[in-house]
Tab-separated table of C-alpha atoms in Angstrom:
chain	number	residue	atom	x	y	z
A	1	UNK	CA	117.840	150.976	189.503
A	2	UNK	CA	117.831	151.438	185.753
A	3	UNK	CA	120.889	152.969	184.139
A	4	UNK	CA	120.638	156.357	182.476
A	5	UNK	CA	120.703	156.464	178.719
A	6	UNK	CA	122.023	159.072	176.357
A	7	UNK	CA	121.928	159.507	172.569
A	8	UNK	CA	124.786	161.324	170.877
A	9	UNK	CA	125.896	161.883	167.290
A	10	UNK	CA	128.831	160.271	165.559
A	11	UNK	CA	130.953	162.418	163.327
A	12	UNK	CA	133.300	159.963	161.696
A	13	UNK	CA	133.251	158.656	158.112
A	14	UNK	CA	131.820	161.955	156.755
A	15	UNK	CA	132.308	163.798	153.477
A	16	UNK	CA	132.090	167.570	153.296
A	17	UNK	CA	129.561	167.979	150.506
A	18	UNK	CA	127.593	170.643	152.355
A	19	UNK	CA	124.426	168.644	152.984
A	20	UNK	CA	123.120	167.083	156.177
A	21	UNK	CA	121.506	164.246	154.258
A	22	UNK	CA	123.145	160.873	153.768
A	23	UNK	CA	124.660	160.074	150.389
A	24	UNK	CA	123.660	156.490	149.594
A	25	UNK	CA	125.531	154.031	147.403
A	26	UNK	CA	125.139	150.329	146.676
A	27	UNK	CA	128.956	149.773	146.626
A	28	UNK	CA	130.411	147.654	149.459
A	29	UNK	CA	132.775	150.037	151.189
A	30	UNK	CA	133.959	147.796	154.049
A	31	UNK	CA	134.368	144.246	152.761
A	32	UNK	CA	136.589	143.057	155.629
A	33	UNK	CA	134.239	144.342	158.301
A	34	UNK	CA	131.271	142.806	156.417
A	35	UNK	CA	133.126	139.471	156.217
A	36	UNK	CA	133.711	139.295	159.973
A	37	UNK	CA	130.167	140.501	160.663
A	38	UNK	CA	128.973	137.273	159.009
A	39	UNK	CA	131.862	135.002	159.798
A	40	UNK	CA	131.623	134.728	163.561
A	41	UNK	CA	127.814	134.344	163.466
A	42	UNK	CA	128.003	131.606	160.809
A	43	UNK	CA	130.817	129.797	162.588
A	44	UNK	CA	128.910	129.707	165.898
A	45	UNK	CA	125.750	128.374	164.254
A	46	UNK	CA	127.587	125.804	162.110
A	47	UNK	CA	129.602	124.652	165.087
A	48	UNK	CA	126.483	124.277	167.185
A	49	UNK	CA	124.749	122.207	164.465
A	50	UNK	CA	127.796	119.970	163.759
A	51	UNK	CA	129.589	120.167	167.074
A	52	UNK	CA	129.515	116.394	167.742
A	53	UNK	CA	131.260	115.825	164.487
A	54	UNK	CA	134.214	118.074	165.394
A	55	UNK	CA	134.412	117.509	169.151
A	56	UNK	CA	133.357	114.713	171.483
A	57	UNK	CA	133.634	116.662	174.705
A	58	UNK	CA	130.778	118.931	175.619
A	59	UNK	CA	133.157	121.154	177.637
A	60	UNK	CA	135.292	121.738	174.540
A	61	UNK	CA	132.197	122.542	172.476
A	62	UNK	CA	130.969	124.939	175.096
A	63	UNK	CA	134.267	126.838	175.373
A	64	UNK	CA	134.706	127.089	171.573
A	65	UNK	CA	131.144	128.298	171.032
A	66	UNK	CA	131.428	130.880	173.806
A	67	UNK	CA	134.629	132.173	172.191
A	68	UNK	CA	132.923	132.610	168.830
A	69	UNK	CA	129.856	134.182	170.371
A	70	UNK	CA	131.928	136.613	172.381
A	71	UNK	CA	134.049	137.558	169.381
A	72	UNK	CA	130.868	138.157	167.347
A	73	UNK	CA	129.369	140.274	170.071
A	74	UNK	CA	132.452	142.439	170.462
A	75	UNK	CA	133.032	142.774	166.728
A	76	UNK	CA	129.473	143.803	165.915
A	77	UNK	CA	129.142	146.127	168.899
A	78	UNK	CA	132.411	147.988	168.480
A	79	UNK	CA	133.431	147.687	164.794
A	80	UNK	CA	130.887	146.514	162.258
A	81	UNK	CA	128.009	148.519	163.659
A	82	UNK	CA	130.037	151.714	163.492
A	83	UNK	CA	131.458	151.082	159.991
A	84	UNK	CA	128.516	149.490	158.242
A	85	UNK	CA	125.537	151.524	159.594
A	86	UNK	CA	127.104	154.353	161.676
A	87	UNK	CA	125.713	153.186	164.994
A	88	UNK	CA	127.429	152.353	168.271
A	89	UNK	CA	126.274	151.720	171.846
A	90	UNK	CA	128.284	151.339	174.976
A	91	UNK	CA	128.302	151.782	178.715
A	92	UNK	CA	130.375	153.829	181.099
A	93	UNK	CA	130.444	154.728	184.766
A	94	UNK	CA	130.214	158.524	185.399
A	95	UNK	CA	131.876	160.498	188.164
A	96	UNK	CA	128.970	159.754	190.471
A	97	UNK	CA	129.427	156.030	190.083
A	98	UNK	CA	126.275	155.550	188.109
A	99	UNK	CA	126.076	153.369	185.022
A	100	UNK	CA	125.179	155.322	181.868
A	101	UNK	CA	124.302	153.788	178.451
A	102	UNK	CA	125.387	155.789	175.402
A	103	UNK	CA	123.660	155.277	172.068
A	104	UNK	CA	125.432	156.959	169.132
A	105	UNK	CA	123.924	157.665	165.736
A	106	UNK	CA	126.022	159.062	162.928
A	107	UNK	CA	122.945	160.507	161.197
A	108	UNK	CA	122.231	162.678	164.161
A	109	UNK	CA	125.147	165.016	163.481
A	110	UNK	CA	124.427	168.720	163.175
A	111	UNK	CA	127.606	169.767	161.351
A	112	UNK	CA	126.079	170.188	157.917
A	113	UNK	CA	128.200	167.326	156.626
A	114	UNK	CA	127.137	164.560	154.337
A	115	UNK	CA	127.498	160.913	155.252
A	116	UNK	CA	128.342	158.312	152.632
A	117	UNK	CA	126.277	155.143	153.294
A	118	UNK	CA	126.119	151.777	151.579
A	119	UNK	CA	122.617	150.470	151.407
A	120	UNK	CA	123.978	147.040	150.635
A	121	UNK	CA	126.097	146.925	153.762
A	122	UNK	CA	123.189	148.235	155.856
A	123	UNK	CA	120.797	145.574	154.524
A	124	UNK	CA	123.285	142.761	155.163
A	125	UNK	CA	124.041	144.131	158.651
A	126	UNK	CA	120.358	144.155	159.745
A	127	UNK	CA	119.453	140.903	158.076
A	128	UNK	CA	122.369	139.095	159.751
A	129	UNK	CA	121.342	140.441	163.138
A	130	UNK	CA	117.696	139.476	162.765
A	131	UNK	CA	118.387	136.062	161.227
A	132	UNK	CA	120.914	135.197	163.940
A	133	UNK	CA	118.317	136.040	166.608
A	134	UNK	CA	115.675	133.954	164.905
A	135	UNK	CA	118.044	131.013	164.489
A	136	UNK	CA	119.066	130.944	168.175
A	137	UNK	CA	115.489	131.349	169.303
A	138	UNK	CA	114.544	128.379	167.128
A	139	UNK	CA	117.370	126.348	168.640
A	140	UNK	CA	116.029	127.255	172.096
A	141	UNK	CA	112.517	125.938	171.344
A	142	UNK	CA	113.865	122.918	169.678
A	143	UNK	CA	116.025	122.053	172.655
A	144	UNK	CA	113.099	122.721	174.999
A	145	UNK	CA	110.822	120.384	173.048
A	146	UNK	CA	113.478	117.609	172.816
A	147	UNK	CA	114.543	118.117	176.509
A	148	UNK	CA	118.141	118.856	175.493
A	149	UNK	CA	118.745	120.950	178.593
A	150	UNK	CA	122.504	120.792	178.586
A	151	UNK	CA	122.546	122.704	175.302
A	152	UNK	CA	120.181	125.383	176.603
A	153	UNK	CA	123.074	127.005	178.521
A	154	UNK	CA	124.901	127.722	175.326
A	155	UNK	CA	121.706	128.832	173.511
A	156	UNK	CA	120.742	131.197	176.356
A	157	UNK	CA	124.169	132.837	176.268
A	158	UNK	CA	123.895	133.135	172.480
A	159	UNK	CA	120.377	134.720	172.682
A	160	UNK	CA	121.506	137.176	175.334
A	161	UNK	CA	124.517	138.362	173.345
A	162	UNK	CA	122.709	138.440	169.977
A	163	UNK	CA	119.542	140.122	171.169
A	164	UNK	CA	121.543	142.641	173.226
A	165	UNK	CA	123.288	143.840	170.061
A	166	UNK	CA	120.028	144.004	168.113
A	167	UNK	CA	118.303	145.973	170.859
A	168	UNK	CA	121.285	148.295	171.250
A	169	UNK	CA	121.469	149.132	167.570
A	170	UNK	CA	117.674	149.553	167.311
A	171	UNK	CA	117.892	151.971	170.196
A	172	UNK	CA	120.676	153.838	168.365
A	173	UNK	CA	118.732	153.941	165.103
A	174	UNK	CA	115.294	154.891	166.370
A	175	UNK	CA	115.961	156.230	169.887
A	176	UNK	CA	117.727	159.358	168.661
A	177	UNK	CA	115.087	159.963	166.014
A	178	UNK	CA	112.336	159.700	168.683
A	179	UNK	CA	114.336	162.224	170.780
A	180	UNK	CA	114.586	164.590	167.841
A	181	UNK	CA	110.870	164.181	167.179
A	182	UNK	CA	110.210	164.983	170.827
A	183	UNK	CA	112.318	168.121	170.631
A	184	UNK	CA	110.565	169.192	167.438
A	185	UNK	CA	107.152	168.561	169.103
A	186	UNK	CA	108.130	170.653	172.104
A	187	UNK	CA	109.323	173.525	169.882
A	188	UNK	CA	106.186	173.392	167.808
A	189	UNK	CA	104.062	173.326	170.942
A	190	UNK	CA	105.840	176.307	172.405
A	191	UNK	CA	105.437	178.269	169.145
A	192	UNK	CA	101.707	177.457	169.109
A	193	UNK	CA	101.246	178.611	172.729
A	194	UNK	CA	103.307	181.701	172.051
A	195	UNK	CA	101.164	182.504	168.975
A	196	UNK	CA	97.943	182.109	170.931
A	197	UNK	CA	99.138	184.421	173.714
A	198	UNK	CA	100.310	186.996	171.170
A	199	UNK	CA	96.896	186.969	169.489
A	200	UNK	CA	95.223	187.385	172.867
A	201	UNK	CA	97.534	190.275	173.738
A	202	UNK	CA	96.867	191.984	170.393
A	203	UNK	CA	93.093	191.467	170.849
A	204	UNK	CA	93.267	193.030	174.303
A	205	UNK	CA	95.259	196.024	173.010
A	206	UNK	CA	92.760	196.566	170.204
A	207	UNK	CA	89.842	196.405	172.659
A	208	UNK	CA	91.581	198.906	174.937
A	209	UNK	CA	92.180	201.258	171.976
A	210	UNK	CA	88.544	200.934	170.979
A	211	UNK	CA	87.395	201.651	174.498
A	212	UNK	CA	89.546	204.775	174.654
A	213	UNK	CA	88.125	205.982	171.337
């Protein structure tokens, strides 16, 4: 059974300028978060490429790579996604014991507050996610072609963790917007139907008045 999903709005890192639109800047506001967003990804890829130079044991390479991949997954999911692009996704078990996925989007707030965003940080964030996915997918096809099946275990773990973050943040970014569009469409549709019925009612009243005259 698929888990329920929910989109909510983040309200942190906001400035009270009185507008619901994001205030964009090119200045890097979170250099430490941006560093670690790139660091763990880069270290995992570099270690995979040059692992035999640093370690002779495959078990050691496997453990170290899994550590870097796990640290990257946790850091991006819980810290850099929230700070750099205002997105966060997570899972919890509700009181009925069902698993529920939560997708948070800072832009979806309705508090008439302005959000200060760095377009530079956002661009680096998304580029790093997409490039990491492409790199690990490339490694997978290379290992498949060269029959390096023992390395495929590490690559599959890397793909699962990396693609999961990418999907989760895409769901945060576009899922909430789709929901808002759906709400807007429903409201517009109801207004159209209400307008049609009002016109029909007025027309019937006019016909009745004409008949009475």
